């Protein structure tokens, strides 16, 4: 009975990880579609275009930055006993999740179509580029 519960927990955690990955890919492509639609709707020649508007992207950016500054400030306060100079980097640390999400989105945009195009039954492994034969290059 106990082994069946452990097996179910392991299987459910894998499914939760799979669900998180699917939601992440859907999120990336959703953001790409929304950004493309927004760029297509821009009208730089309109005078009212330059009025400041508070939209969902701006609110999410403010919220992300605010939460990250709080989290990093608390973590640096906890770590301040050991590293006193870290407190100077709080403002720069708030950009870390933004760059992480941008890099993650770019990787998903490039890798997901390649994963869909691969041959069925083929492993998804990375192969190192050919760097030449080291023995031949040493003889020159």
CSV table of C-alpha atoms in Angstrom, one decimal:
chain,number,residue,atom,x,y,z
A,1,UNK,CA,0.0,0.0,0.0
A,2,UNK,CA,2.8,2.4,0.9
A,3,UNK,CA,4.7,1.7,-2.3
A,4,UNK,CA,1.6,2.5,-4.3
A,5,UNK,CA,1.2,5.9,-2.6
A,6,UNK,CA,4.9,6.6,-3.3
A,7,UNK,CA,4.5,5.6,-6.9
A,8,UNK,CA,1.4,7.8,-7.3
A,9,UNK,CA,3.3,10.8,-5.7
A,10,UNK,CA,6.2,10.3,-8.1
A,11,UNK,CA,3.9,10.0,-11.1
A,12,UNK,CA,1.8,13.0,-10.1
A,13,UNK,CA,4.9,15.2,-9.6
A,14,UNK,CA,6.0,14.3,-13.1
A,15,UNK,CA,2.6,15.3,-14.5
A,16,UNK,CA,2.7,18.6,-12.5
A,17,UNK,CA,6.1,19.3,-14.0
A,18,UNK,CA,4.8,18.4,-17.5
A,19,UNK,CA,1.8,20.7,-16.9
A,20,UNK,CA,4.1,23.5,-15.8
A,21,UNK,CA,6.2,23.1,-18.9
A,22,UNK,CA,3.1,23.2,-21.2
A,23,UNK,CA,1.8,26.3,-19.5
A,24,UNK,CA,5.2,27.9,-19.9
A,25,UNK,CA,5.3,27.2,-23.6
A,26,UNK,CA,1.7,28.5,-24.0
A,27,UNK,CA,2.6,31.6,-22.0
A,28,UNK,CA,5.6,32.4,-24.3
A,29,UNK,CA,3.6,32.0,-27.5
A,30,UNK,CA,0.7,34.0,-25.9
A,31,UNK,CA,3.1,36.9,-25.1
A,32,UNK,CA,4.5,36.7,-28.6
A,33,UNK,CA,1.0,37.0,-30.1
A,34,UNK,CA,0.0,39.8,-27.8
A,35,UNK,CA,3.2,41.7,-28.6
A,36,UNK,CA,2.8,41.2,-32.3
A,37,UNK,CA,-0.8,42.4,-32.1
A,38,UNK,CA,0.2,45.4,-30.0
A,39,UNK,CA,3.0,46.4,-32.5
A,40,UNK,CA,0.6,46.1,-35.4
A,41,UNK,CA,-1.9,48.4,-33.7
A,42,UNK,CA,0.6,51.2,-32.9
A,43,UNK,CA,0.0,54.4,-34.7
A,44,UNK,CA,3.0,56.7,-34.2
A,45,UNK,CA,1.5,59.5,-36.2
A,46,UNK,CA,-1.5,59.9,-33.9
A,47,UNK,CA,-1.1,62.7,-31.3
A,48,UNK,CA,-2.9,60.7,-28.6
A,49,UNK,CA,-0.5,57.8,-29.0
A,50,UNK,CA,2.0,59.7,-26.9
A,51,UNK,CA,-0.4,60.0,-24.0
A,52,UNK,CA,0.6,57.9,-21.0
A,53,UNK,CA,-1.5,54.8,-20.6
A,54,UNK,CA,-1.3,52.3,-17.8
A,55,UNK,CA,-1.8,48.9,-19.4
A,56,UNK,CA,-1.5,45.3,-18.1
A,57,UNK,CA,2.2,45.0,-19.3
A,58,UNK,CA,3.2,48.1,-17.4
A,59,UNK,CA,1.3,47.0,-14.3
A,60,UNK,CA,2.9,43.5,-14.4
A,61,UNK,CA,6.4,45.1,-14.9
A,62,UNK,CA,5.9,47.3,-11.9
A,63,UNK,CA,4.6,44.4,-9.8
A,64,UNK,CA,7.4,42.1,-10.8
A,65,UNK,CA,10.0,44.8,-10.0
A,66,UNK,CA,8.4,45.6,-6.7
A,67,UNK,CA,8.2,42.0,-5.6
A,68,UNK,CA,11.7,41.2,-6.7
A,69,UNK,CA,13.2,44.2,-4.9
A,70,UNK,CA,11.4,43.1,-1.7
A,71,UNK,CA,12.6,39.5,-2.1
A,72,UNK,CA,16.2,40.4,-2.9
A,73,UNK,CA,16.3,43.0,-0.1
A,74,UNK,CA,15.2,40.5,2.4
A,75,UNK,CA,17.6,37.9,1.1
A,76,UNK,CA,20.5,40.4,1.2
A,77,UNK,CA,19.5,41.5,4.7
A,78,UNK,CA,19.7,37.8,5.8
A,79,UNK,CA,23.1,37.5,4.0
A,80,UNK,CA,24.4,40.8,5.2
A,81,UNK,CA,26.3,39.2,8.1
A,82,UNK,CA,28.6,37.5,5.7
A,83,UNK,CA,28.7,39.9,2.7
A,84,UNK,CA,28.3,43.5,3.5
A,85,UNK,CA,28.9,44.8,-0.1
A,86,UNK,CA,25.9,43.0,-1.5
A,87,UNK,CA,23.4,45.6,-0.5
A,88,UNK,CA,24.6,47.9,-3.3
A,89,UNK,CA,23.3,45.5,-5.9
A,90,UNK,CA,19.5,45.5,-5.0
A,91,UNK,CA,18.5,47.7,-7.9
A,92,UNK,CA,20.4,45.6,-10.4
A,93,UNK,CA,19.1,42.3,-9.0
A,94,UNK,CA,15.5,43.3,-9.8
A,95,UNK,CA,16.4,42.9,-13.5
A,96,UNK,CA,17.5,39.2,-13.1
A,97,UNK,CA,14.0,37.7,-13.5
A,98,UNK,CA,13.2,39.9,-16.5
A,99,UNK,CA,16.3,38.8,-18.4
A,100,UNK,CA,15.7,35.2,-17.3
A,101,UNK,CA,12.2,35.3,-18.7
A,102,UNK,CA,13.4,36.9,-21.9
A,103,UNK,CA,16.1,34.3,-22.4
A,104,UNK,CA,13.7,31.5,-21.6
A,105,UNK,CA,11.2,32.9,-24.1
A,106,UNK,CA,13.8,33.1,-26.8
A,107,UNK,CA,14.9,29.5,-26.1
A,108,UNK,CA,11.3,28.2,-26.2
A,109,UNK,CA,10.7,30.1,-29.5
A,110,UNK,CA,13.7,28.6,-31.1
A,111,UNK,CA,13.7,25.1,-29.6
A,112,UNK,CA,10.0,24.2,-29.6
A,113,UNK,CA,9.6,24.1,-33.4
A,114,UNK,CA,12.8,22.0,-33.7
A,115,UNK,CA,11.4,19.6,-31.1
A,116,UNK,CA,8.2,19.2,-33.1
A,117,UNK,CA,10.1,18.6,-36.4
A,118,UNK,CA,12.4,15.9,-35.1
A,119,UNK,CA,11.9,12.3,-36.3
A,120,UNK,CA,9.6,10.1,-34.3
A,121,UNK,CA,11.6,7.8,-32.0
A,122,UNK,CA,14.7,9.9,-32.2
A,123,UNK,CA,16.3,11.0,-29.0
A,124,UNK,CA,16.5,14.7,-28.2
A,125,UNK,CA,20.2,14.9,-27.6
A,126,UNK,CA,22.7,17.7,-28.2
A,127,UNK,CA,25.7,16.9,-30.3
A,128,UNK,CA,28.9,18.8,-29.9
A,129,UNK,CA,30.1,20.6,-33.0
A,130,UNK,CA,33.2,19.1,-34.7
A,131,UNK,CA,36.3,20.8,-33.4
A,132,UNK,CA,38.7,18.9,-35.6
A,133,UNK,CA,41.0,16.1,-34.8
A,134,UNK,CA,43.4,17.2,-32.0
A,135,UNK,CA,46.1,14.7,-33.1
A,136,UNK,CA,46.2,16.1,-36.6
A,137,UNK,CA,46.4,19.7,-35.5
A,138,UNK,CA,49.3,19.0,-33.2
A,139,UNK,CA,51.4,17.6,-36.1
A,140,UNK,CA,51.5,20.9,-38.0
